[in-house]
mmCIF file with all atom_site columns, C-alpha atoms in Angstrom:
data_model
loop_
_atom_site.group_PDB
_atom_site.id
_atom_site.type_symbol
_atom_site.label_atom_id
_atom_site.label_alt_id
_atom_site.label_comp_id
_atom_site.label_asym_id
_atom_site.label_entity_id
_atom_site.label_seq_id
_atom_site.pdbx_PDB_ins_code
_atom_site.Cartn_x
_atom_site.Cartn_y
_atom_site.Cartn_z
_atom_site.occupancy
_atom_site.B_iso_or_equiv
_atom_site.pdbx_formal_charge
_atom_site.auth_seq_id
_atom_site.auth_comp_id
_atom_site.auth_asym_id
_atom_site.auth_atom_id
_atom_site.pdbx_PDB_model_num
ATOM 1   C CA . UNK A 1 1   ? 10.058  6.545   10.034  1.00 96.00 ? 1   UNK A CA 1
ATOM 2   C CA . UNK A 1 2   ? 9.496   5.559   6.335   1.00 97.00 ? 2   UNK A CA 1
ATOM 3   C CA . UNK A 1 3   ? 9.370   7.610   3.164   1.00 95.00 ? 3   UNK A CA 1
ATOM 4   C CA . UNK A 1 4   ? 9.545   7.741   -0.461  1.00 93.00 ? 4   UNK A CA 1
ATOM 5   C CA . UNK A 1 5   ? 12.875  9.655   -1.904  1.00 91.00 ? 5   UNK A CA 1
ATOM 6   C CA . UNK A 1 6   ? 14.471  10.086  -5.129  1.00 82.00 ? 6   UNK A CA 1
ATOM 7   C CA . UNK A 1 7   ? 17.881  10.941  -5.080  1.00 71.00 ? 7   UNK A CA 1
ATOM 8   C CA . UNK A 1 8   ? 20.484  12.661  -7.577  1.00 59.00 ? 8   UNK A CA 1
ATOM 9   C CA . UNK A 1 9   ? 17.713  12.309  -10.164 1.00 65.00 ? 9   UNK A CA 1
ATOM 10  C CA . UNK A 1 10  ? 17.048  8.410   -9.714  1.00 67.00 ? 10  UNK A CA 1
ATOM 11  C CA . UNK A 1 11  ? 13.770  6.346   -9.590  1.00 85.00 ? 11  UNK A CA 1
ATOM 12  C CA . UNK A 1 12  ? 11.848  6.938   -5.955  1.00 91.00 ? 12  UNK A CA 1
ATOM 13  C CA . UNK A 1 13  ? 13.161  4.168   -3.590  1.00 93.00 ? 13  UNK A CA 1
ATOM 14  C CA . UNK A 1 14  ? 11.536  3.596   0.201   1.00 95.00 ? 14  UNK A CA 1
ATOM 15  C CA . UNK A 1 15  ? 14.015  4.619   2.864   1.00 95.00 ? 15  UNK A CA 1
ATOM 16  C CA . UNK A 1 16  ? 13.803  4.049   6.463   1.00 96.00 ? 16  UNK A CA 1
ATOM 17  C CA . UNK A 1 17  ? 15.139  5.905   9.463   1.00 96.00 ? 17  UNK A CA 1
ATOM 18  C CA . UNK A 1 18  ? 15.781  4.487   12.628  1.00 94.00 ? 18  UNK A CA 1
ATOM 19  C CA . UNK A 1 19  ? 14.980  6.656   15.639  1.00 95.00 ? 19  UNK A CA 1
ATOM 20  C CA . UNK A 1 20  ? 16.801  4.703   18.170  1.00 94.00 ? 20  UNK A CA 1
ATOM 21  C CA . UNK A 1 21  ? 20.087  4.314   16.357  1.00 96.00 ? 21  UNK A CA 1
ATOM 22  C CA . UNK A 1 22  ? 19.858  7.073   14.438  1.00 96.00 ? 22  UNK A CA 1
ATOM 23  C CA . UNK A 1 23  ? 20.722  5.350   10.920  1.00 95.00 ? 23  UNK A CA 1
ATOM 24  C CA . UNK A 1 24  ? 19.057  5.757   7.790   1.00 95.00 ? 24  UNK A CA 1
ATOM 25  C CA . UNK A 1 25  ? 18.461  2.379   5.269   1.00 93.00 ? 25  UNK A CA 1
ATOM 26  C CA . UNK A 1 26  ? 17.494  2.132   2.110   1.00 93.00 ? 26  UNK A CA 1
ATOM 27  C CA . UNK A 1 27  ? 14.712  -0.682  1.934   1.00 94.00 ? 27  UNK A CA 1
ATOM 28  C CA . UNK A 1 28  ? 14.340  -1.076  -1.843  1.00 91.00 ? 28  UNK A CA 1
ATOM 29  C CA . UNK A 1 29  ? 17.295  -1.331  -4.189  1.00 77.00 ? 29  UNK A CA 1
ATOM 30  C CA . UNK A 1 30  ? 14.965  -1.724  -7.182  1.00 75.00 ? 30  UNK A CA 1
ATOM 31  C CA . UNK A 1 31  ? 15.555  0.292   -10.125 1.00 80.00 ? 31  UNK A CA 1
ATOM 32  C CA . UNK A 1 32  ? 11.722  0.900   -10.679 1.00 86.00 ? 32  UNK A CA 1
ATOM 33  C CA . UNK A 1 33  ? 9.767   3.094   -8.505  1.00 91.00 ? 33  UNK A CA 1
ATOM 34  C CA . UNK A 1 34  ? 8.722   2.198   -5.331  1.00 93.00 ? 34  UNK A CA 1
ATOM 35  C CA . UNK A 1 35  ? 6.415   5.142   -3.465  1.00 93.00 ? 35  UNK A CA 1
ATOM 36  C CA . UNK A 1 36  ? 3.939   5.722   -0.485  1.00 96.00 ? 36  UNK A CA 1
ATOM 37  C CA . UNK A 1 37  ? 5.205   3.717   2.340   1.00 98.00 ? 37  UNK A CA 1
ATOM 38  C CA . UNK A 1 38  ? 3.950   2.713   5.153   1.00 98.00 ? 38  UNK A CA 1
ATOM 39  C CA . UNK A 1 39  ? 5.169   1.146   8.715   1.00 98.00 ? 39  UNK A CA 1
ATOM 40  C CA . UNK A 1 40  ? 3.479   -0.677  11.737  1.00 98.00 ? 40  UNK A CA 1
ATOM 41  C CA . UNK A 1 41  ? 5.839   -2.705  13.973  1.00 96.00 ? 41  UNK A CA 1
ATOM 42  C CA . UNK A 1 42  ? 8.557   -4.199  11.839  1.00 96.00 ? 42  UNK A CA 1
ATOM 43  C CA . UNK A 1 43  ? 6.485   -4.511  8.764   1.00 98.00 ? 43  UNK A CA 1
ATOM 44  C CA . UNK A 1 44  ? 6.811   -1.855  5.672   1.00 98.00 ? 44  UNK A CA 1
ATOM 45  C CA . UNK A 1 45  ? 4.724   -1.795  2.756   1.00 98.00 ? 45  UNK A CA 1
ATOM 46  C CA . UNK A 1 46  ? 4.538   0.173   -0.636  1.00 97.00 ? 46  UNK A CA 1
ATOM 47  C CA . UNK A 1 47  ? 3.302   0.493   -4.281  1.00 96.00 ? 47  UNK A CA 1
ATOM 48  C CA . UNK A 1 48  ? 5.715   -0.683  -6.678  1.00 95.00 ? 48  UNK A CA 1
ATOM 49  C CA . UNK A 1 49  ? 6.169   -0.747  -10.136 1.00 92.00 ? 49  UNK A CA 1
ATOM 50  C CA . UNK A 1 50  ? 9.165   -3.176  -10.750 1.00 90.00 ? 50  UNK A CA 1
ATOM 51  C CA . UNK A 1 51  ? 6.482   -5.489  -13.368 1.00 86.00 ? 51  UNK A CA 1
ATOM 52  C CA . UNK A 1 52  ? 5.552   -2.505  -14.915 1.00 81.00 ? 52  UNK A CA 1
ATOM 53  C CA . UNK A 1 53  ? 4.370   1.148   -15.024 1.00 77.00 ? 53  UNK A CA 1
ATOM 54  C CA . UNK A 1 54  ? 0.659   0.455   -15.172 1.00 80.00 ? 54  UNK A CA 1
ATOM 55  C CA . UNK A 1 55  ? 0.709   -2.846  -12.779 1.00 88.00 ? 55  UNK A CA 1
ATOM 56  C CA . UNK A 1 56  ? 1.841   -1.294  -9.627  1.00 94.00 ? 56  UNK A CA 1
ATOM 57  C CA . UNK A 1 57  ? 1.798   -4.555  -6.644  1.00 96.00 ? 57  UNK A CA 1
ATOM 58  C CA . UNK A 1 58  ? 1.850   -4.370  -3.115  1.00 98.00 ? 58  UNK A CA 1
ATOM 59  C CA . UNK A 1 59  ? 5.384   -5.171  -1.434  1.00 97.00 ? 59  UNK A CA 1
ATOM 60  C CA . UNK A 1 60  ? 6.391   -6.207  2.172   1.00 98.00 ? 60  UNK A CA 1
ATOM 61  C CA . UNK A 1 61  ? 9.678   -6.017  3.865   1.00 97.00 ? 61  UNK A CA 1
ATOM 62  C CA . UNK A 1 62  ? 9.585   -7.253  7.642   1.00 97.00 ? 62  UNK A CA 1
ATOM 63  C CA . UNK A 1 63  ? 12.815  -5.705  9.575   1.00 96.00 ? 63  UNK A CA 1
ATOM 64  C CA . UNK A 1 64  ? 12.831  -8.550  11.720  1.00 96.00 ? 64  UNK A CA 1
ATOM 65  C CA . UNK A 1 65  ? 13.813  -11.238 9.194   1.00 97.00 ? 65  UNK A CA 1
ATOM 66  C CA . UNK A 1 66  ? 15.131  -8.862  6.490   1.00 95.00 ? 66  UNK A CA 1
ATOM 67  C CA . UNK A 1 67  ? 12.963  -10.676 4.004   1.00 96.00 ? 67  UNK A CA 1
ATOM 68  C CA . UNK A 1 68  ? 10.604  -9.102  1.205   1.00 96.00 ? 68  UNK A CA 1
ATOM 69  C CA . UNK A 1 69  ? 7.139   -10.586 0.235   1.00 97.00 ? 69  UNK A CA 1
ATOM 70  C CA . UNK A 1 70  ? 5.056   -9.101  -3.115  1.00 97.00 ? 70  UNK A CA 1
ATOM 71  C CA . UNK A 1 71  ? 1.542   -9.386  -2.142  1.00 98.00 ? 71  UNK A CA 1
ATOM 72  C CA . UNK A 1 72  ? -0.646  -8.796  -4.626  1.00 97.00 ? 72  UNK A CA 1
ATOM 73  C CA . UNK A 1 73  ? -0.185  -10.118 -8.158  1.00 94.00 ? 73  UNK A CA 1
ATOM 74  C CA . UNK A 1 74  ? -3.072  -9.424  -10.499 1.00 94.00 ? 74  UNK A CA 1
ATOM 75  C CA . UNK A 1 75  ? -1.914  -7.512  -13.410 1.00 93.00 ? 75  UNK A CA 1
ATOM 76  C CA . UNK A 1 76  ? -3.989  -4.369  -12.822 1.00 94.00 ? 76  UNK A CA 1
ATOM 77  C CA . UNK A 1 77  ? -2.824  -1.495  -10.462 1.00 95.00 ? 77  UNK A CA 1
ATOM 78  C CA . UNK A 1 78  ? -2.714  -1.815  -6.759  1.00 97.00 ? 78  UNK A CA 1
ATOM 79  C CA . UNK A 1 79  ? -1.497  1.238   -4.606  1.00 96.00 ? 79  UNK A CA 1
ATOM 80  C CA . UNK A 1 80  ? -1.813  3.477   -1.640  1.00 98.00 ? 80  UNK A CA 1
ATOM 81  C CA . UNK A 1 81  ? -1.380  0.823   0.890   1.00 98.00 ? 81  UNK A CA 1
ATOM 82  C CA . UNK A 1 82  ? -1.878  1.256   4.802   1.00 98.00 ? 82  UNK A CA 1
ATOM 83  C CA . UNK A 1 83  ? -0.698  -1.686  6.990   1.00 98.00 ? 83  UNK A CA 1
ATOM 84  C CA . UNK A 1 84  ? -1.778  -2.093  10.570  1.00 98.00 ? 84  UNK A CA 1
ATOM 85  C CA . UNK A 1 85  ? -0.256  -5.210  12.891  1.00 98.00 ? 85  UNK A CA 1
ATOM 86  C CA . UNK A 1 86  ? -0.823  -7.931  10.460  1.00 97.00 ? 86  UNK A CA 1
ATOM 87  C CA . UNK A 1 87  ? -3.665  -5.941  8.197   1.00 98.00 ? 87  UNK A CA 1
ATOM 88  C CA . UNK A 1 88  ? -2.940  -4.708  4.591   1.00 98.00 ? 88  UNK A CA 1
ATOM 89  C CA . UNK A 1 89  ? -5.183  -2.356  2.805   1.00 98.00 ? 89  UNK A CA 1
ATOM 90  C CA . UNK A 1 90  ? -4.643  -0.629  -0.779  1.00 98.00 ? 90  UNK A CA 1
ATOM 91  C CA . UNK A 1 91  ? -6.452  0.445   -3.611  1.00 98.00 ? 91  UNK A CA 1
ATOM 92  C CA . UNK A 1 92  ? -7.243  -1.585  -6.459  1.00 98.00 ? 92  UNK A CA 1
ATOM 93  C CA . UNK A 1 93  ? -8.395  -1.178  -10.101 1.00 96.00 ? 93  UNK A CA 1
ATOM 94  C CA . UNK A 1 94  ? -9.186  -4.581  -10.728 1.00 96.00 ? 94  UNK A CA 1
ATOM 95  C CA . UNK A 1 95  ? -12.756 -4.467  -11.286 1.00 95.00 ? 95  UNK A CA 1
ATOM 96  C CA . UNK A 1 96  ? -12.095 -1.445  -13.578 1.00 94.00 ? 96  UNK A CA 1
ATOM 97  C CA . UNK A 1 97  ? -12.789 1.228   -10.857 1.00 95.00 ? 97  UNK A CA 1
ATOM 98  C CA . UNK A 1 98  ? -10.973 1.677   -7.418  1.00 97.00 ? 98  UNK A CA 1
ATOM 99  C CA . UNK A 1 99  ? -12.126 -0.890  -4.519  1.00 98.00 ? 99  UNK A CA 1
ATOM 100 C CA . UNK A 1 100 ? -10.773 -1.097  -1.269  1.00 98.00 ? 100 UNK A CA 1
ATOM 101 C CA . UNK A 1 101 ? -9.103  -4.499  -0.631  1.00 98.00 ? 101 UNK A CA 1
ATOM 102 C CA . UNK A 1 102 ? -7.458  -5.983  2.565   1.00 98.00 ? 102 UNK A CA 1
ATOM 103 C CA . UNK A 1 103 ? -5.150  -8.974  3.134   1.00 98.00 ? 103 UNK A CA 1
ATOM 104 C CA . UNK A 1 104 ? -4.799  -10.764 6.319   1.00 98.00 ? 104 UNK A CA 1
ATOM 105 C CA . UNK A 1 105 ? -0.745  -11.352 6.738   1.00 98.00 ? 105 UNK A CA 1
ATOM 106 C CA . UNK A 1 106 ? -1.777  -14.175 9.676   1.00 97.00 ? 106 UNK A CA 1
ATOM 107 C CA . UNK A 1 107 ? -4.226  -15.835 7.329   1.00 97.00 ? 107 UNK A CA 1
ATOM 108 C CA . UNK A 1 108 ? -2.686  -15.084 3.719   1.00 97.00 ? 108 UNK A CA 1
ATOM 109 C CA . UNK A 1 109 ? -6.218  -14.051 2.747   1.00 97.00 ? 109 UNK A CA 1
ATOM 110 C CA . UNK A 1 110 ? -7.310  -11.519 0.748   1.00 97.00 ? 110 UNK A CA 1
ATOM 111 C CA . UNK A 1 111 ? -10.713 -9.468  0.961   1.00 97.00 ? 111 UNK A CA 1
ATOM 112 C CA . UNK A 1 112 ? -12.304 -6.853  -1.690  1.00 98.00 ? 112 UNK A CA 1
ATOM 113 C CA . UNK A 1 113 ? -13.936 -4.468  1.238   1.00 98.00 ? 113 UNK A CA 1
ATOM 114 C CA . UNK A 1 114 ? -15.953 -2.284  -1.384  1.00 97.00 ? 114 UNK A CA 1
ATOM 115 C CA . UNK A 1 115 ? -18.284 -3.233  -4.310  1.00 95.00 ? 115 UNK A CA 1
ATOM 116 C CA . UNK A 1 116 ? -19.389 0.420   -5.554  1.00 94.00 ? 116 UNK A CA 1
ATOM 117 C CA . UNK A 1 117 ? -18.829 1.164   -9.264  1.00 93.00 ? 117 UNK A CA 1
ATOM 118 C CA . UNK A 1 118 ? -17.230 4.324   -8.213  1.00 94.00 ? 118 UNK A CA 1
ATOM 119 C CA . UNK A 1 119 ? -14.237 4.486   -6.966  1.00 95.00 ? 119 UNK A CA 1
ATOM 120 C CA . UNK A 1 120 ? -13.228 3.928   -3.389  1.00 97.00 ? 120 UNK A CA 1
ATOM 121 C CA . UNK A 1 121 ? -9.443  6.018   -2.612  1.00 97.00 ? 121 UNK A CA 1
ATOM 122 C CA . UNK A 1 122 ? -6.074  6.127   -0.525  1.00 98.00 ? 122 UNK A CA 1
ATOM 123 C CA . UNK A 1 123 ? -7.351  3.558   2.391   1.00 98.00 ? 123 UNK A CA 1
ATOM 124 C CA . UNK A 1 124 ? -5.613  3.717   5.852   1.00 98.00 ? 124 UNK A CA 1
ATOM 125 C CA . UNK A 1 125 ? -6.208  0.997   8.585   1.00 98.00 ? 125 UNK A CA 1
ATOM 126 C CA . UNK A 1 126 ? -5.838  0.958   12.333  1.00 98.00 ? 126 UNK A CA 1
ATOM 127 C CA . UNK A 1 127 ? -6.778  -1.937  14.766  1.00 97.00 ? 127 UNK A CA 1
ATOM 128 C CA . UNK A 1 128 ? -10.080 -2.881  13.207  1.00 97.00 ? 128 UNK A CA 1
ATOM 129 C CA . UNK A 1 129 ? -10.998 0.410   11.280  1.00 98.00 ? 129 UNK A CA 1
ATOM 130 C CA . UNK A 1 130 ? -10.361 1.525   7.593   1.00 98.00 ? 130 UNK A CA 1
ATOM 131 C CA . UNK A 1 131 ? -11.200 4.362   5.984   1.00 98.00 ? 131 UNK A CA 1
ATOM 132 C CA . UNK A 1 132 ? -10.918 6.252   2.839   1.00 98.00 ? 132 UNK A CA 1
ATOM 133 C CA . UNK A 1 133 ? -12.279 8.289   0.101   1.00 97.00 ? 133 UNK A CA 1
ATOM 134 C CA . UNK A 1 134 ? -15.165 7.487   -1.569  1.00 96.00 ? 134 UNK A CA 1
ATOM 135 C CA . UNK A 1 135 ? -16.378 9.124   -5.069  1.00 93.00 ? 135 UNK A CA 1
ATOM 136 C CA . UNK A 1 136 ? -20.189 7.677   -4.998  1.00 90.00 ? 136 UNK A CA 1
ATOM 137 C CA . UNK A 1 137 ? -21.493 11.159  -4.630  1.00 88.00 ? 137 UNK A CA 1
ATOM 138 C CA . UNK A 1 138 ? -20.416 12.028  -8.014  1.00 84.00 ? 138 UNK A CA 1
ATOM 139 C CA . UNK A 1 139 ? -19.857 15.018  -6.999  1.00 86.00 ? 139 UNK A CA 1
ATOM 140 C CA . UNK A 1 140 ? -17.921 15.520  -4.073  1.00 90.00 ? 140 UNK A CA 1
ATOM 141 C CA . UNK A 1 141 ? -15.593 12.999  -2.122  1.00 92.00 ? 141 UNK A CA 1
ATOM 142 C CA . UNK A 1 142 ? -17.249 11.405  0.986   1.00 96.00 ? 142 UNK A CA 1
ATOM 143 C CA . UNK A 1 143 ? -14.824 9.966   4.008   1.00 97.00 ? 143 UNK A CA 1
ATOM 144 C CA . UNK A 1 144 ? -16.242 5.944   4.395   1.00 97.00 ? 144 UNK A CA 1
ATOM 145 C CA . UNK A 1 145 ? -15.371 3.882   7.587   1.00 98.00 ? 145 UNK A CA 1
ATOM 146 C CA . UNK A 1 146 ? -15.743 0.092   7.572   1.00 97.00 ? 146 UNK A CA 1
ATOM 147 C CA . UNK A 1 147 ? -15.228 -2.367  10.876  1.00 97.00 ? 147 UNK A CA 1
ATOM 148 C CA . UNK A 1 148 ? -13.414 -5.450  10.510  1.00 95.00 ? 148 UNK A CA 1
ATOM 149 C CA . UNK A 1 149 ? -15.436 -8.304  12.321  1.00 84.00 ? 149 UNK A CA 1
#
């Protein structure tokens, strides 16, 4: 089980808790925030702002090998991310909106999924399927469903 906590009054760190030994870990020592986790296998990832308030990148910690990975890099603001086996998805204000982007963990590519000049919210993955919230209604939030080939 992962989740975002902020103890005694300090910055939001990503904890872990192990069902079968019962143990709790923190994953990120960071002194910036670091906030909505998420877990498939041995793999973690969250949105974290250690380069900066308004450049939030996508981290990776793999439980296996103890070792962290940053993911994205561009200096705009990439958060919400959903993993799934080896699949990453997040969403990303590059393009001055919110698109939906995806990166491949077995290929080291990366993928924009949506194009509309609205934005495109909170994306979760499973297997082959994302989903998330999409604002080209204007008026209301839609749910959206793409299928990875």
């Amino acid at each position: 089980i992962v989740w975002q906590g902020g103890y005694n009054g300090h910055d939001y760190d990503i904890y872990l808790y192990d069902l079968s030994t019962g143990q709790e870990k923190r994953i990120t020592p960071d002194s910036r925030d670091q906030f909505f986790p998420s877990i498939s296998g041995d793999k973690i990832v969250w949105g974290d702002r250690r380069n900066g308030y308004t450049n939030t990148d996508i981290y990776l910690y793999d439980l296996s090998t103890g070792e962290e990975k940053q993911i994205t890099t561009n200096p705009s603001d990439q958060s919400y991310p959903s993993i799934s086996g080896n699949r990453i998805v997040w969403q990303d204000s590059r393009n001055g909106n919110f698109d939906i982007y995806l990166y491949d963990l077995s290929t080291g590519e990366e993928k924009q999924i949506t194009t509309d000049p609205l934005s495109q919210l909170k994306p979760s993955i499973s297997g082959n399927k994302i989903v998330w919230m999409d604002r080209r209604d204007v008026v209301n939030y839609n749910i959206y469903m793409a299928t990875l080939n």
